[in-house]
Coordinates of C-alpha atoms in Angstrom, one line a residue:
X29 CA 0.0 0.0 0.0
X30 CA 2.6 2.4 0.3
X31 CA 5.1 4.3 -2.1
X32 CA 8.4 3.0 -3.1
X33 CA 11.6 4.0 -0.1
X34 CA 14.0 6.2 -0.7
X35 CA 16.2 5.8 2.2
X36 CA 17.3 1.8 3.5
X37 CA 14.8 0.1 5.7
X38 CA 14.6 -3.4 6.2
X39 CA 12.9 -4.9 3.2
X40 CA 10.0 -7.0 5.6
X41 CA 7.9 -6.9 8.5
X42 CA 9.2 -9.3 10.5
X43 CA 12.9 -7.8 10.1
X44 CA 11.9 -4.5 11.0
X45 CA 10.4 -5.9 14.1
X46 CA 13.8 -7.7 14.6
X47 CA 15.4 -4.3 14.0
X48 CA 13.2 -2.8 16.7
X49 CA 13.9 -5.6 19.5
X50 CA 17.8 -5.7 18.9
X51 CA 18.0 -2.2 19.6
X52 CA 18.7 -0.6 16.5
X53 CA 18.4 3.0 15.9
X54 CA 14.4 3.5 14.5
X55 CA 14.7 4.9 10.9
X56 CA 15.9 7.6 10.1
X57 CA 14.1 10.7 7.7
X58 CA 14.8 11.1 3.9
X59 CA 17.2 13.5 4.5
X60 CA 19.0 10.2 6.5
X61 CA 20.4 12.8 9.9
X62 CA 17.5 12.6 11.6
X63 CA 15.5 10.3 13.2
X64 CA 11.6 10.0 12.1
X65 CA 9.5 12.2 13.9
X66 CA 6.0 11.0 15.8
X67 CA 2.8 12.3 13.7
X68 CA 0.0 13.1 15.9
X69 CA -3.2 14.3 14.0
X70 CA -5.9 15.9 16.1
X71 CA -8.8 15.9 13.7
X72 CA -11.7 17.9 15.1
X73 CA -15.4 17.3 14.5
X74 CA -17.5 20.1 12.8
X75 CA -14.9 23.0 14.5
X76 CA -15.4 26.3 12.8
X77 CA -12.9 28.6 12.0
X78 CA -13.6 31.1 14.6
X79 CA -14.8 29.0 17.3
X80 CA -10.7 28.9 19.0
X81 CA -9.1 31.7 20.8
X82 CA -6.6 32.2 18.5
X83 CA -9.0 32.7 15.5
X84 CA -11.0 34.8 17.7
X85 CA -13.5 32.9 19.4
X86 CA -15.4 34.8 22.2
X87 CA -17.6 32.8 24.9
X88 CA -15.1 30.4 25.3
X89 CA -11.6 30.0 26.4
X90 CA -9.2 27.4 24.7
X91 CA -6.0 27.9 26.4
X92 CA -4.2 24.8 25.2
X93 CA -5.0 24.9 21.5
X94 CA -3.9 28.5 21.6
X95 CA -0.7 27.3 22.8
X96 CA -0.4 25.4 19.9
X97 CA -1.3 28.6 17.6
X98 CA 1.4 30.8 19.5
X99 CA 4.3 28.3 19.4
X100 CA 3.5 27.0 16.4
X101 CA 2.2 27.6 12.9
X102 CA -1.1 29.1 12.8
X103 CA -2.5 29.0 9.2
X104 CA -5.5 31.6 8.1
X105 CA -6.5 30.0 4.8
X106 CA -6.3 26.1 5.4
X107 CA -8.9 24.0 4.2
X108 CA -10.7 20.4 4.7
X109 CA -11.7 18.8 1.2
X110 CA -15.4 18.4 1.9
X111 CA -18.1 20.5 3.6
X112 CA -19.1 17.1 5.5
X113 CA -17.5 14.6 7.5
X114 CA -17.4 11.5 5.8
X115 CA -15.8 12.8 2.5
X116 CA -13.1 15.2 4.7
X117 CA -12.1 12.1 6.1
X118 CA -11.7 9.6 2.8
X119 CA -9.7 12.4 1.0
X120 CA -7.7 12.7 4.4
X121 CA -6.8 9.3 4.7
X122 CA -6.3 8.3 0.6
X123 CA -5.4 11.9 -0.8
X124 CA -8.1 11.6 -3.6
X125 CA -11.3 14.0 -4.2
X126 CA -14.1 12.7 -2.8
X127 CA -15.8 12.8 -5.4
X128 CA -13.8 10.2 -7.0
X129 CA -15.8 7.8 -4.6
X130 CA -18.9 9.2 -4.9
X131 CA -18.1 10.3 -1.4
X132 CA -21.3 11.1 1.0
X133 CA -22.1 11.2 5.1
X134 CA -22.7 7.5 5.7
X135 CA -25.5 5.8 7.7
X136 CA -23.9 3.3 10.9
X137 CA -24.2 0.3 9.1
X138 CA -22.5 0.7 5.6
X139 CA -19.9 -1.2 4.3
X140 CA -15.8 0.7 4.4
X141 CA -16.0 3.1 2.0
X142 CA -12.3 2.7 1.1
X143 CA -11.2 0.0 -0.8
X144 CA -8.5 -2.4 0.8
X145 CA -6.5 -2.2 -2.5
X146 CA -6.5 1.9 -2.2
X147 CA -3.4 3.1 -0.5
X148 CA -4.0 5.1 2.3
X149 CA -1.9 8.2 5.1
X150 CA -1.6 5.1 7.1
X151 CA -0.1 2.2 5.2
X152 CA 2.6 4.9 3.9
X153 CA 3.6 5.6 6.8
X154 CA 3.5 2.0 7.9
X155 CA 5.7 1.5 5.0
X156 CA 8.0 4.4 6.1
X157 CA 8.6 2.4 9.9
X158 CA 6.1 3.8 11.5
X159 CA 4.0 2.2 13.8
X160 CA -0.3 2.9 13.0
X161 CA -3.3 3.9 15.1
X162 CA -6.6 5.6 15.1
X163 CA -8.8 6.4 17.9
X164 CA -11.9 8.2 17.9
X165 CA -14.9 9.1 15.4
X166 CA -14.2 6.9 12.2
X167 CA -17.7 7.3 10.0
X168 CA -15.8 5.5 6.9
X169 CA -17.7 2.5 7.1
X170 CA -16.8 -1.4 8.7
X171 CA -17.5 -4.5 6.8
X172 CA -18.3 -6.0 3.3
X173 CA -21.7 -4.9 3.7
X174 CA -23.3 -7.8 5.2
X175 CA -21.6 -7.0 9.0
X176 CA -22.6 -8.7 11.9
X177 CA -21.5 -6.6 15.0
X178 CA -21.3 -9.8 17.0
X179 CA -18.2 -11.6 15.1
X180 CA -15.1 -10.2 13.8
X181 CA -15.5 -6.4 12.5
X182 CA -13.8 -6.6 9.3
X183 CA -12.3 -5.1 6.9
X184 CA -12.0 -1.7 9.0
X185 CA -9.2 0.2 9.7
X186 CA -6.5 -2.4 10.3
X187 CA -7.2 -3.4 6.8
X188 CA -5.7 0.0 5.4
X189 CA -2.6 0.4 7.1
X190 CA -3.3 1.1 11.0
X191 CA -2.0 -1.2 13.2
X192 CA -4.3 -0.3 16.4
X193 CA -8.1 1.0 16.4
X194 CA -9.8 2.2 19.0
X195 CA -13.5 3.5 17.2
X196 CA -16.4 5.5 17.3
X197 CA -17.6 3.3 14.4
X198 CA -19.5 5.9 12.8
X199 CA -20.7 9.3 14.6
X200 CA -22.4 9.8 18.3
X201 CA -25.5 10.5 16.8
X202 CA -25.7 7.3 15.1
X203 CA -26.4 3.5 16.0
X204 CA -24.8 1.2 17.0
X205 CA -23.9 3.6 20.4
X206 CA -20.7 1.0 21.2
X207 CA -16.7 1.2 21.0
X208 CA -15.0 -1.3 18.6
X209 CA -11.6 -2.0 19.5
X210 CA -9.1 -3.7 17.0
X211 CA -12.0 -6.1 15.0
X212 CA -14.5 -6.6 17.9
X213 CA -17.2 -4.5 20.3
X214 CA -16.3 -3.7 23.4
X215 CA -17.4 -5.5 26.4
X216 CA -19.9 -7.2 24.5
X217 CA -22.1 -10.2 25.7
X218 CA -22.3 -13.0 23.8
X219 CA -25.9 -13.4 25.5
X220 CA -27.2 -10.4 24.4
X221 CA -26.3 -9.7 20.8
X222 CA -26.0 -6.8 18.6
X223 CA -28.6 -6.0 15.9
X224 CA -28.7 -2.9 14.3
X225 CA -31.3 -1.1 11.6
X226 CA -31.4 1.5 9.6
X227 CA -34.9 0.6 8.2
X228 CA -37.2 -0.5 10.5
X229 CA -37.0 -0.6 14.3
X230 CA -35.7 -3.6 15.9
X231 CA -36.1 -5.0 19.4
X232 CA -38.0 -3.0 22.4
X233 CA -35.7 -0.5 23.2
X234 CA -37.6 2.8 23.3
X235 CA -37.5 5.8 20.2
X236 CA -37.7 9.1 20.6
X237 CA -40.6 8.6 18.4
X238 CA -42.7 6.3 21.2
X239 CA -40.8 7.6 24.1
X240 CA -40.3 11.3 24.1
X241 CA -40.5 11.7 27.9
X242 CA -37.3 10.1 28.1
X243 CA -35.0 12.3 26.3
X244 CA -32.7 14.4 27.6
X245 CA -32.7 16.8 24.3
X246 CA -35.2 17.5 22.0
X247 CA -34.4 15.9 17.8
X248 CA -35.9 16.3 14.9
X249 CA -37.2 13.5 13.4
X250 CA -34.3 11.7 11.7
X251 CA -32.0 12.0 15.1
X252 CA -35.7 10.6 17.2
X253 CA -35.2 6.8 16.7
X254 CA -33.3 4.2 19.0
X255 CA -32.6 5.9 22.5
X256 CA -29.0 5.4 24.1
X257 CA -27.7 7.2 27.4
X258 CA -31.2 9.4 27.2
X259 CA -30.8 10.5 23.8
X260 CA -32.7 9.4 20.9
X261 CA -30.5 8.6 17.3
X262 CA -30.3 8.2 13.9
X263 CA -31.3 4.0 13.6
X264 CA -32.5 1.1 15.0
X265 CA -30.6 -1.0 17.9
X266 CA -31.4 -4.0 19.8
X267 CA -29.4 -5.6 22.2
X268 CA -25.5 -4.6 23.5
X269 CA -26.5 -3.3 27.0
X270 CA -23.4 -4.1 28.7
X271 CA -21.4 -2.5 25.4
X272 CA -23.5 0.7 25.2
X273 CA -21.1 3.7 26.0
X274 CA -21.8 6.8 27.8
X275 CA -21.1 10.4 25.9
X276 CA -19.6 12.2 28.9
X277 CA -17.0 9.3 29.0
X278 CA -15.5 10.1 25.4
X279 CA -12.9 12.3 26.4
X280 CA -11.5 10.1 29.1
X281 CA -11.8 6.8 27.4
X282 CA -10.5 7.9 24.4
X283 CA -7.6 10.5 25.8
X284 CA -7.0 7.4 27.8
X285 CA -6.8 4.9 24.6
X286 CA -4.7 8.1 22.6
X287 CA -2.3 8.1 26.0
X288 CA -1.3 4.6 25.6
X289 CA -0.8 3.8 22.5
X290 CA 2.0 6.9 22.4
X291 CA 3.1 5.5 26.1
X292 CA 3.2 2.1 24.0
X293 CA 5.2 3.1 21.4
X294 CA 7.3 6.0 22.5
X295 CA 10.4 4.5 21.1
X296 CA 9.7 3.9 18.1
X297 CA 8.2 6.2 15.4
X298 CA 4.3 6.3 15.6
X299 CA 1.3 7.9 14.0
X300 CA -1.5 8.4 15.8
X301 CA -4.5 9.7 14.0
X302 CA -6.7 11.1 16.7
X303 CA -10.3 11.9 15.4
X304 CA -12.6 13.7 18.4
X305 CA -16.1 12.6 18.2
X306 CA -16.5 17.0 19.7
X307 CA -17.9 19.0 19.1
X308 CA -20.3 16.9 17.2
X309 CA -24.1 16.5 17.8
X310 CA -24.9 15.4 20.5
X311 CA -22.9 17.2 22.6
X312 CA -22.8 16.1 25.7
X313 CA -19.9 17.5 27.3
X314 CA -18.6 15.5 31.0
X315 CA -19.9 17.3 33.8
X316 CA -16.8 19.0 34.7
X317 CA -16.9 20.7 31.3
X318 CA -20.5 22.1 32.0
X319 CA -20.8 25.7 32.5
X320 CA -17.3 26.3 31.2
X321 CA -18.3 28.5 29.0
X322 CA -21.6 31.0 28.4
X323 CA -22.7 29.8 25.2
X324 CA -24.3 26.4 26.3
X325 CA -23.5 22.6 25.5
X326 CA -21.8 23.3 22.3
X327 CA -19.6 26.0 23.8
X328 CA -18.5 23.7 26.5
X329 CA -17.8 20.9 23.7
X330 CA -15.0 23.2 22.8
X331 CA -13.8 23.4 26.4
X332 CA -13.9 19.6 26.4
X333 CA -11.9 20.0 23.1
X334 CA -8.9 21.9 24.7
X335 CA -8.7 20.0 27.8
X336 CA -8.3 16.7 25.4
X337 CA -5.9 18.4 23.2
X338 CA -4.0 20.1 26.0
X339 CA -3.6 16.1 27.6
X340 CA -1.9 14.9 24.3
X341 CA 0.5 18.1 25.5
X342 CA 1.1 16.9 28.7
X343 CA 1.8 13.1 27.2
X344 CA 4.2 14.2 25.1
X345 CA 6.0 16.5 27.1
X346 CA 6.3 13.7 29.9
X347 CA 7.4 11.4 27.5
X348 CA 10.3 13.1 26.2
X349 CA 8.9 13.2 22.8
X350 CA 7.5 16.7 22.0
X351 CA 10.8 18.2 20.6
X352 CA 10.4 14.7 18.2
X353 CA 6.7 14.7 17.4
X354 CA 4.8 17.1 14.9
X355 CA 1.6 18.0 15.9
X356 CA -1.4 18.8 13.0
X357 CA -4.2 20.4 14.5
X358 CA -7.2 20.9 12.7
X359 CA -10.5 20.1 11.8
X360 CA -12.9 18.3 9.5
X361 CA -15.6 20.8 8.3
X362 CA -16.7 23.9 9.1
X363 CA -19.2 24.9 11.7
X364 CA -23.3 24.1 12.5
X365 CA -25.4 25.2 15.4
X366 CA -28.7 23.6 14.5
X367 CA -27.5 20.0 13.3
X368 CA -30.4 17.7 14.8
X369 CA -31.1 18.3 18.4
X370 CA -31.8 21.4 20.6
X371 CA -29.1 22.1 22.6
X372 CA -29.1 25.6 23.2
X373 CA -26.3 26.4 19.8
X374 CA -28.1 29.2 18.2
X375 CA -29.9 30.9 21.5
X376 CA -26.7 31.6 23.8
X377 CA -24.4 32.1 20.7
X378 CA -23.8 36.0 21.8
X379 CA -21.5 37.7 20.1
X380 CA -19.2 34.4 19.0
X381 CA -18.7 34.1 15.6
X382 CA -18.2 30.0 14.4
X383 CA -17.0 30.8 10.9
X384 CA -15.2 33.7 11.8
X385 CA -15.5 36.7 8.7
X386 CA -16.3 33.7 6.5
X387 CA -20.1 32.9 4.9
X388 CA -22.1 29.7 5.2
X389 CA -20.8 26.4 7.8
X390 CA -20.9 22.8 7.5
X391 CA -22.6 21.7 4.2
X392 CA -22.1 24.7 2.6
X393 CA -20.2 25.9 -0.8
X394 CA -19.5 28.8 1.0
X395 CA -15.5 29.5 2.5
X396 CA -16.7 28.5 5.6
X397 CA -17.7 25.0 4.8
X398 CA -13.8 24.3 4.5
X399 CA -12.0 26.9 6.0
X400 CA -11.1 25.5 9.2
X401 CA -8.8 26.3 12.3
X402 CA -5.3 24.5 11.5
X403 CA -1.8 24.4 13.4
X404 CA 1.4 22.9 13.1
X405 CA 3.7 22.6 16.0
X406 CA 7.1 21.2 16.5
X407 CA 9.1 22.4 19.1
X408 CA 12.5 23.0 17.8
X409 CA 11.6 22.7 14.1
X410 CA 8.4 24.9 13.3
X411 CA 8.9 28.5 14.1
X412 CA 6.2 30.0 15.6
X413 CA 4.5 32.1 13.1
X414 CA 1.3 32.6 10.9
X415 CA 0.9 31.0 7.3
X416 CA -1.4 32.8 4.4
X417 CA -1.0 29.8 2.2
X418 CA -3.5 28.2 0.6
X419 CA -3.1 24.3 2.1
X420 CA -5.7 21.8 1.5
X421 CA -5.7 18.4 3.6
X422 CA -5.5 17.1 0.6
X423 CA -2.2 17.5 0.8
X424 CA -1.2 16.1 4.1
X425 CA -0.7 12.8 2.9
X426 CA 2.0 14.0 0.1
X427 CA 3.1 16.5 2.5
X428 CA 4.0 13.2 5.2
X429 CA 5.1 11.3 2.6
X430 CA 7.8 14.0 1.6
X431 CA 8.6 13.9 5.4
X432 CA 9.1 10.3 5.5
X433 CA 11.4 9.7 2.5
X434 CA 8.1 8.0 0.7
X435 CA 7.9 8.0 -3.2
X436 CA 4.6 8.0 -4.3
X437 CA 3.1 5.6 -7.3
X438 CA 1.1 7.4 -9.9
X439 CA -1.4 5.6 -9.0
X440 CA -1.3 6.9 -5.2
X441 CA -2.6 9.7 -3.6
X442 CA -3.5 11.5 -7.0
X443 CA -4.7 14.4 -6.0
X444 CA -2.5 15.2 -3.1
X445 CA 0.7 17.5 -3.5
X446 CA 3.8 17.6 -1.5
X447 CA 3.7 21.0 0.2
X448 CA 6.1 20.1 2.9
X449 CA 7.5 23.4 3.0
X450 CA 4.4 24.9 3.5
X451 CA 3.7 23.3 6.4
X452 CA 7.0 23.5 8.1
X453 CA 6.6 27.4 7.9
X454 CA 9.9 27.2 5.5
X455 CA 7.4 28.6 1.8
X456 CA 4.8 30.8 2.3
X457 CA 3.6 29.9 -1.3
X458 CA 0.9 26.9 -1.1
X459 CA -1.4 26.2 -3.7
X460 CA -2.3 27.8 -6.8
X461 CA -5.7 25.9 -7.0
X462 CA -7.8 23.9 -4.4
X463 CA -11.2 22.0 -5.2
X464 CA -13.6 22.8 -2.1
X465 CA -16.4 20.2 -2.1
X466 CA -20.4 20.1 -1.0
X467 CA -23.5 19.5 -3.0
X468 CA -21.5 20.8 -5.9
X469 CA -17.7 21.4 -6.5
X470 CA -15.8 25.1 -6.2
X471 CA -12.3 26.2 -7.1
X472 CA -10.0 28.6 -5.5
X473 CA -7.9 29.7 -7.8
X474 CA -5.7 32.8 -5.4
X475 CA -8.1 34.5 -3.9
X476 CA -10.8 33.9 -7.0
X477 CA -13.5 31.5 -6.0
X478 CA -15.9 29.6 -8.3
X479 CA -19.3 27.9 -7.0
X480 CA -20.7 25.7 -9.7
X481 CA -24.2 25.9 -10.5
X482 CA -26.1 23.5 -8.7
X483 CA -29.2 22.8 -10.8
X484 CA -31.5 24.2 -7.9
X485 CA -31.7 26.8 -4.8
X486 CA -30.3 25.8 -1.4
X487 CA -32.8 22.7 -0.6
X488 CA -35.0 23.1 2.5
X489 CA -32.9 21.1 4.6
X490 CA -30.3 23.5 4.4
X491 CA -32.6 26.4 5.4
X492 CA -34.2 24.7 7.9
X493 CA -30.8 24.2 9.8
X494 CA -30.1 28.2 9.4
X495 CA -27.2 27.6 6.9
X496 CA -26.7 29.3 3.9
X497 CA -25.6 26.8 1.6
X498 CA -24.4 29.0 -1.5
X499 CA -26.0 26.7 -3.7
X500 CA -27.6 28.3 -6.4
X501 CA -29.0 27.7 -10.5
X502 CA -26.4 30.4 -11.4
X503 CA -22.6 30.0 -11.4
X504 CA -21.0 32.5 -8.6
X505 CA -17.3 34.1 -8.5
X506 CA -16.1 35.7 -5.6
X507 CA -12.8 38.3 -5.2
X508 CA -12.5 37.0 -1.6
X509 CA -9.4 39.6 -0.5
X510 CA -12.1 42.1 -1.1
X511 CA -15.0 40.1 -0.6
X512 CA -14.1 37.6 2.1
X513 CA -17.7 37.3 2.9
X514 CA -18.7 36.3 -0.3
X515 CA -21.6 38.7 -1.0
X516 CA -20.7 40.1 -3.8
X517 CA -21.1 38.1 -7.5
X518 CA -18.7 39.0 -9.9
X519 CA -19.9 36.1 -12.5
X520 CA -21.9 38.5 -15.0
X521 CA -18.6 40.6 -15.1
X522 CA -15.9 37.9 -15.6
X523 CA -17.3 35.4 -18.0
X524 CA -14.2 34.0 -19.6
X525 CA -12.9 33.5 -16.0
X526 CA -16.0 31.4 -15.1
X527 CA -15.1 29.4 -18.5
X528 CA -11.6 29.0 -17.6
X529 CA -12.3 27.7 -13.8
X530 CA -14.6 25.6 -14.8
X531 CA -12.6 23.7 -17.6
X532 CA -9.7 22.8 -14.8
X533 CA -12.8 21.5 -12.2
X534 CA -13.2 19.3 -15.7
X535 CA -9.6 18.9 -15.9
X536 CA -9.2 17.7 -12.2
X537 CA -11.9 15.2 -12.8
X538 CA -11.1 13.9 -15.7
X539 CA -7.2 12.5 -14.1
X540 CA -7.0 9.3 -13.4
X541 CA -3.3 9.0 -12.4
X542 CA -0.6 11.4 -10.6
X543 CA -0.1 14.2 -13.1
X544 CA 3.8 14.1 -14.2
X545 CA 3.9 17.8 -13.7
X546 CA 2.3 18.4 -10.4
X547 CA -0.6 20.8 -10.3
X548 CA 0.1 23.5 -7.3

């Protein structure tokens, strides 16, 4: 699964493991002086762009992620692929569009939307020495399609390069409301087995729908089915009492999970992919988070947030290993108040601004669908700084795989460009053009943004949630250094640019292979 080497490691698994226990240096980075560094990649869940300290958040104090921003590299025009969390996280993990997959949020129960044969962040890095794991909110799909929650979960993440899982199978807000660990459910009784339903209810557990008294929050009616831990969800559950988890646990159990796998591997190179089901619907924060903050449950989420991130901190610093680990902070779509349950989002916002100057949130083809909060730190390495340039997360996995002395295939990662520099603060010139995907597909081209027509307005759903989508029957071009809010149309004015956008959208589609000269 992963690119050819271009500095000596053993040529096989069980070699490098000999390596390891003979107590060999670990491997060393392309430029063959250094030692490997950790990854750790803290992947936020529906963070906006202003909802940190450092990009301005009132209402809420995030003291620890601001650390990050002011000793490391705080970037103001970084971007997630997609508007929504499912295709964020498959361009994420294979550096291809979403689009390519026909990418869309998944329901609990679908089959792994990445192939096994696709190479993936992870198996190039396993490739590269390092050792593999992901804990946290996954929503990419488990199984063939015909899963059975009781057996062997499988193929999942250890089929595409991690070594160690630790899931959230799909989101909060979903069924099945269990941890999977490795290929199996947590804690799960053999007696009492596991079915779940996306069609029809199952079993006698009580719906939102049936039950309403016994919810804790209010949903509309696709989150008002199968309620867990007093919360109604999207699905149908039966069975799994003694695996059912409780939401105010997830930062412990899985900052606990996160501490030991680095603990685990400290001295050896590792990965950790660290996906936070916060601040996510529902959001229940643990009690000591409540109150933290004056705008409610989804401002304390973002408490929650920086306490977790400011443990991974603490871990690495007691470890020895911050001056060797590089830390990517970020996030993987922009923000939503309204997203299924009433919590409070909209009525105690105040003056905080999720998206920051930007237009639109989660879902929408508007900059703040994909503009997202994202930091580099290294101690030692990364000056501490601010970055203007246009990164995708597209790129990460190029990026690492410039880091680790990984030659990509042409057939690997094809939309994903090595911008290394960029992210190590040494260039302050990124991309030239990034594809920003919802309901339809924009390009940034500089500061020039093109929203493809969408054959219809924004659909009701969109309204309904108080998000403007920016879909629309028209095409739209923005000048966003003069326009960052995105109000103004230029497309009437600047046909032949519309023309000219839209043929490298077309362009971008149409490649089926790494391009020999790399697009910027």
């Amino acid at each position: 699964m992963s690119g050819k080497k271009v500095f000596c490691v053993l040529p096989v698994i069980g070699a490098i493991c000999l390596f390891f226990a003979c107590g060999q240096a670990p491997p060393e980075s392309s430029s063959g002086s250094e030692p490997l560094p950790n990854i750790v990649l803290i992947y936020v869940d529906d963070l906006g762009y202003g909802d940190v300290g450092a990009y301005g958040a009132s209402g809420v104090s995030t003291p620890n992620i601001d650390f990050l921003a002011q000793n490391g590299l705080r970037f103001t025009d970084a971007h997630c692929s997609a508007a929504t969390c499912t295709p964020s996280r498959y361009a994420l993990l294979t550096g291809r569009y979403a689009f390519r997959k026909e990418a869309a949020v998944l329901p609990g129960n679908a089959p792994l939307l990445i192939d096994t044969a696709t190479s993936t962040l992870a198996g190039m890095l396993k490739g590269a020495g390092y050792t593999t794991g992901v804990v946290g909110k996954w929503h990419l799909g488990l199984g063939d399609g015909f899963l059975d929650w009781n057996q062997a979960i499988k193929p999942g993440p250890l089929e595409l390069g991690f070594d160690y899982s630790f899931l959230i199978p799909s989101t909060g807000d979903r069924v099945p409301s269990v941890y999977v660990e490795n290929h199996r459910v947590v804690n799960l009784n053999a007696d009492d087995p596991i079915t779940v339903s996306y069609r029809q209810p199952v079993g006698d557990r009580p719906t939102g729908d049936t039950h309403p008294e016994l919810r804790r929050m209010v949903a509309d009616p696709q989150h008002n089915k199968t309620i867990v831990n007093g919360i109604s969800r999207i699905g149908y559950m039966e069975g799994g009492e003694s695996a059912l988890w409780t939401d105010e646990e997830f930062p412990d159990i899985l900052n606990g999970k996160a501490g030991n796998f680095i603990a685990e591997n400290r001295d050896q190179p590792f990965f950790l992919y660290y996906s936070f089901h916060d601040i996510h619907v529902p959001r229940l924060p643990n009690p000591r988070f409540v109150g933290k903050s004056s705008m409610g449950p989804r401002g304390d989420a973002i408490v929650q947030t920086d306490w977790m991130t400011g443990q991974i901190i603490k871990k690495l610093d007691a470890l020895g290993l911050s001056e060797n680990t590089i830390i990517l902070f970020t996030s993987d779509n922009g923000p939503v108040l309204n997203d299924g349950y009433e919590d409070q989002a909209v009525e105690l916002l105040g003056d905080h601004q999720p998206a920051g100057p930007y237009r639109g949130g989660k879902y929408s083809a508007y900059e703040a669908g994909t503009r997202v909060p994202m930091i580099a730190y290294w101690p030692g390495t990364i000056k501490a700084g601010t970055s203007n340039a246009l990164f995708g997360q597209i790129d990460i996995y190029a990026s690492l795989a410039g880091l680790a002395g990984q030659q990509l295939s042409r057939e690997e990662a094809i939309d994903s460009k090595d911008h290394l520099p960029v992210l190590l603060g040494k260039a302050q010139s990124g991309r030239e053009m990034l594809v920003e995907e919802s309901l339809t597909i924009s390009l940034r081209e500089g500061n020039w943004k093109y929203i493809r027509p969408f054959g219809k307005n924004d659909p009701a759903w969109i309204t309904e949630k108080g998000i403007e989508g920016g879909f629309r029957v028209e095409p739209q071009l923005y000048q966003l250094q003069d326009d960052p809010g995105e109000t103004n149309n230029l497309a009437d004015q600047f046909p032949e640019r519309i023309q000219a956008m839209e043929a490298k959208i077309q362009e971008i589609e149409a490649r089926a292979k790494r391009p020999d000269m790399a697009m910027k």
